[in-house]
PDB file of C-alpha atoms in Angstrom:
ATOM      1  CA  MET A   1     103.456  66.166 103.966  1.00 50.00           C
ATOM      2  CA  ASN A   2     106.768  67.951 104.055  1.00 53.00           C
ATOM      3  CA  MET A   3     107.015  71.709 103.491  1.00 55.00           C
ATOM      4  CA  GLU A   4     108.753  71.316 100.160  1.00 60.00           C
ATOM      5  CA  SER A   5     105.939  69.208  98.695  1.00 90.00           C
ATOM      6  CA  ARG A   6     103.323  71.691  99.953  1.00 93.00           C
ATOM      7  CA  TYR A   7     105.241  74.543  98.369  1.00 92.00           C
ATOM      8  CA  GLU A   8     105.788  72.749  95.071  1.00 93.00           C
ATOM      9  CA  ARG A   9     102.136  71.675  94.884  1.00 94.00           C
ATOM     10  CA  GLY A  10     101.012  75.196  95.776  1.00 94.00           C
ATOM     11  CA  PHE A  11     103.308  76.891  93.298  1.00 92.00           C
ATOM     12  CA  ALA A  12     102.069  74.604  90.516  1.00 93.00           C
ATOM     13  CA  LYS A  13      98.471  75.487  91.451  1.00 94.00           C
ATOM     14  CA  LEU A  14      99.359  79.197  91.462  1.00 93.00           C
ATOM     15  CA  ARG A  15     100.738  78.913  87.936  1.00 92.00           C
ATOM     16  CA  GLU A  16      97.621  77.033  86.837  1.00 92.00           C
ATOM     17  CA  ILE A  17      95.307  79.743  88.169  1.00 93.00           C
ATOM     18  CA  ASP A  18      97.216  82.993  87.836  1.00 88.00           C
ATOM     19  CA  GLY A  19     100.262  82.343  85.682  1.00 82.00           C
ATOM     20  CA  GLU A  20     102.858  85.095  85.799  1.00 80.00           C
ATOM     21  CA  ALA A  21     100.568  87.488  87.687  1.00 78.00           C
ATOM     22  CA  GLY A  22     100.523  85.178  90.686  1.00 79.00           C
ATOM     23  CA  GLU A  23     104.268  84.765  90.577  1.00 83.00           C
ATOM     24  CA  ARG A  24     104.651  88.568  90.619  1.00 85.00           C
ATOM     25  CA  VAL A  25     102.580  88.777  93.812  1.00 82.00           C
ATOM     26  CA  VAL A  26     104.882  86.279  95.512  1.00 85.00           C
ATOM     27  CA  GLN A  27     107.990  88.065  94.227  1.00 89.00           C
ATOM     28  CA  SER A  28     106.659  91.411  95.487  1.00 91.00           C
ATOM     29  CA  LEU A  29     106.803  90.056  99.035  1.00 92.00           C
ATOM     30  CA  ALA A  30     110.316  88.625  98.791  1.00 89.00           C
ATOM     31  CA  ASP A  31     112.077  91.687 100.171  1.00 94.00           C
ATOM     32  CA  ILE A  32     109.639  92.455 102.991  1.00 96.00           C
ATOM     33  CA  ALA A  33     108.047  89.166 104.072  1.00 95.00           C
ATOM     34  CA  PRO A  34     109.436  86.096 102.327  1.00 93.00           C
ATOM     35  CA  ASP A  35     107.919  83.795 104.941  1.00 95.00           C
ATOM     36  CA  PHE A  36     104.484  85.285 104.259  1.00 94.00           C
ATOM     37  CA  ALA A  37     104.986  84.677 100.538  1.00 92.00           C
ATOM     38  CA  ARG A  38     105.743  81.041 101.340  1.00 93.00           C
ATOM     39  CA  TYR A  39     102.633  80.815 103.559  1.00 94.00           C
ATOM     40  CA  LEU A  40     100.514  82.135 100.659  1.00 92.00           C
ATOM     41  CA  ILE A  41     101.778  79.288  98.510  1.00 93.00           C
ATOM     42  CA  GLU A  42     101.741  76.462 101.052  1.00 94.00           C
ATOM     43  CA  PHE A  43      98.445  76.819 102.878  1.00 96.00           C
ATOM     44  CA  PRO A  44      95.827  78.244 100.498  1.00 95.00           C
ATOM     45  CA  LEU A  45      97.247  76.770  97.312  1.00 95.00           C
ATOM     46  CA  GLY A  46      99.283  73.771  98.425  1.00 95.00           C
ATOM     47  CA  ASP A  47      96.788  72.545 101.010  1.00 95.00           C
ATOM     48  CA  VAL A  48      93.308  73.942 100.282  1.00 96.00           C
ATOM     49  CA  TYR A  49      93.179  74.580  96.518  1.00 95.00           C
ATOM     50  CA  SER A  50      94.869  71.218  95.896  1.00 93.00           C
ATOM     51  CA  ARG A  51      92.203  69.207  97.722  1.00 94.00           C
ATOM     52  CA  PRO A  52      89.819  67.022  95.769  1.00 94.00           C
ATOM     53  CA  GLY A  53      86.115  67.787  95.893  1.00 95.00           C
ATOM     54  CA  LEU A  54      85.896  71.083  94.002  1.00 97.00           C
ATOM     55  CA  ASP A  55      87.325  71.999  90.645  1.00 97.00           C
ATOM     56  CA  LEU A  56      89.245  75.240  90.186  1.00 96.00           C
ATOM     57  CA  LYS A  57      86.296  76.918  88.498  1.00 98.00           C
ATOM     58  CA  SER A  58      84.087  76.282  91.544  1.00 98.00           C
ATOM     59  CA  ARG A  59      86.831  77.377  93.920  1.00 98.00           C
ATOM     60  CA  GLU A  60      87.385  80.655  92.078  1.00 98.00           C
ATOM     61  CA  ILE A  61      83.638  81.391  92.012  1.00 98.00           C
ATOM     62  CA  ALA A  62      83.600  80.882  95.793  1.00 98.00           C
ATOM     63  CA  VAL A  63      86.605  83.163  96.248  1.00 98.00           C
ATOM     64  CA  VAL A  64      85.098  85.895  94.058  1.00 98.00           C
ATOM     65  CA  ALA A  65      81.931  85.708  96.174  1.00 98.00           C
ATOM     66  CA  ALA A  66      83.855  85.818  99.463  1.00 98.00           C
ATOM     67  CA  LEU A  67      86.124  88.697  98.472  1.00 98.00           C
ATOM     68  CA  THR A  68      83.137  90.636  97.127  1.00 98.00           C
ATOM     69  CA  ALA A  69      81.290  90.081 100.398  1.00 98.00           C
ATOM     70  CA  LEU A  70      84.263  91.331 102.400  1.00 97.00           C
ATOM     71  CA  GLY A  71      83.981  94.621 100.573  1.00 94.00           C
ATOM     72  CA  ASN A  72      87.532  95.699 101.435  1.00 94.00           C
ATOM     73  CA  ALA A  73      89.732  93.480  99.286  1.00 96.00           C
ATOM     74  CA  ALA A  74      89.587  95.017  95.814  1.00 96.00           C
ATOM     75  CA  PRO A  75      93.196  94.168  94.824  1.00 93.00           C
ATOM     76  CA  GLN A  76      92.738  90.534  95.818  1.00 93.00           C
ATOM     77  CA  LEU A  77      89.310  90.429  94.166  1.00 96.00           C
ATOM     78  CA  LYS A  78      90.808  91.619  90.885  1.00 96.00           C
ATOM     79  CA  VAL A  79      93.485  88.918  91.046  1.00 93.00           C
ATOM     80  CA  HIS A  80      90.841  86.262  91.639  1.00 95.00           C
ATOM     81  CA  ILE A  81      88.521  87.603  88.933  1.00 97.00           C
ATOM     82  CA  GLN A  82      91.427  87.204  86.515  1.00 96.00           C
ATOM     83  CA  GLY A  83      92.153  83.773  87.977  1.00 95.00           C
ATOM     84  CA  ALA A  84      88.501  82.822  87.509  1.00 97.00           C
ATOM     85  CA  LEU A  85      88.673  83.843  83.856  1.00 97.00           C
ATOM     86  CA  ASN A  86      91.879  81.832  83.495  1.00 95.00           C
ATOM     87  CA  VAL A  87      90.231  78.631  84.740  1.00 97.00           C
ATOM     88  CA  GLY A  88      87.115  78.932  82.603  1.00 97.00           C
ATOM     89  CA  VAL A  89      84.635  81.036  84.564  1.00 98.00           C
ATOM     90  CA  THR A  90      82.750  83.273  82.133  1.00 98.00           C
ATOM     91  CA  ARG A  91      82.283  87.007  82.521  1.00 98.00           C
ATOM     92  CA  THR A  92      78.558  86.370  82.947  1.00 98.00           C
ATOM     93  CA  GLU A  93      79.195  83.891  85.774  1.00 98.00           C
ATOM     94  CA  ILE A  94      81.485  86.391  87.494  1.00 98.00           C
ATOM     95  CA  VAL A  95      78.965  89.220  87.198  1.00 98.00           C
ATOM     96  CA  GLU A  96      76.123  87.009  88.449  1.00 98.00           C
ATOM     97  CA  THR A  97      78.240  85.824  91.394  1.00 98.00           C
ATOM     98  CA  ILE A  98      79.012  89.412  92.360  1.00 98.00           C
ATOM     99  CA  MET A  99      75.382  90.506  91.922  1.00 98.00           C
ATOM    100  CA  GLN A 100      74.271  87.631  94.177  1.00 98.00           C
ATOM    101  CA  MET A 101      76.413  89.150  96.936  1.00 98.00           C
ATOM    102  CA  ALA A 102      74.121  92.212  97.043  1.00 98.00           C
ATOM    103  CA  VAL A 103      71.605  89.977  98.827  1.00 98.00           C
ATOM    104  CA  TYR A 104      74.047  88.838 101.510  1.00 97.00           C
ATOM    105  CA  ALA A 105      76.702  91.550 101.729  1.00 97.00           C
ATOM    106  CA  GLY A 106      74.775  94.613 100.569  1.00 97.00           C
ATOM    107  CA  PHE A 107      74.672  96.798  97.521  1.00 97.00           C
ATOM    108  CA  PRO A 108      77.876  98.731  98.313  1.00 97.00           C
ATOM    109  CA  ALA A 109      79.922  95.500  98.389  1.00 98.00           C
ATOM    110  CA  ALA A 110      78.329  94.314  95.145  1.00 98.00           C
ATOM    111  CA  LEU A 111      78.907  97.698  93.480  1.00 98.00           C
ATOM    112  CA  ASN A 112      82.563  97.611  94.504  1.00 97.00           C
ATOM    113  CA  GLY A 113      82.825  94.074  93.152  1.00 98.00           C
ATOM    114  CA  LEU A 114      81.254  95.037  89.838  1.00 98.00           C
ATOM    115  CA  THR A 115      83.675  97.954  89.561  1.00 98.00           C
ATOM    116  CA  ALA A 116      86.582  95.569  90.119  1.00 98.00           C
ATOM    117  CA  ALA A 117      85.197  93.181  87.488  1.00 98.00           C
ATOM    118  CA  LYS A 118      84.775  96.007  84.993  1.00 98.00           C
ATOM    119  CA  GLU A 119      88.417  97.005  85.522  1.00 98.00           C
ATOM    120  CA  VAL A 120      89.631  93.435  84.993  1.00 97.00           C
ATOM    121  CA  PHE A 121      87.412  92.910  81.945  1.00 98.00           C
ATOM    122  CA  SER A 122      88.671  96.114  80.321  1.00 97.00           C
ATOM    123  CA  SER A 123      92.328  95.456  81.152  1.00 89.00           C
ATOM    124  CA  PRO A 124      94.631  94.790  78.211  1.00 82.00           C
ATOM    125  CA  ALA A 125      96.119  91.902  80.224  1.00 65.00           C
ATOM    126  CA  ARG A 126      95.823  88.495  78.672  1.00 51.00           C
ATOM    127  CA  HIS A 127      92.613  86.567  79.264  1.00 48.00           C
ATOM    128  CA  ARG A 128      92.530  82.830  78.845  1.00 46.00           C
ATOM    129  CA  GLY A 129      88.878  82.746  79.846  1.00 44.00           C
TER     130      GLY A 129
END
């Protein structure tokens, strides 16, 4: 795989998941760390998200669980909650995924995750899901 194909594949996946919101994240890094912005497109999206074996809905559920469990990634969690909605994950599935993390990551992490979900759900931003 050449870098250009990884980037193109990743950018297409970004648009599929996050639309303009994802593009804004990449653009926000252009003046401080353009290489990092490229890495965000190529590796997670161009290489991992583009693999066969899991659909985008399953991948976003996994990411919501992981970011909730981390407990310190609220901005990224909000982006992925919106991405999950965009690819067909329901609000109920998101809430249940976050609640499940109380068992493995603790109640504080789950509470923070539920707060992030509430903010995304109440946002006037467009929801495809």
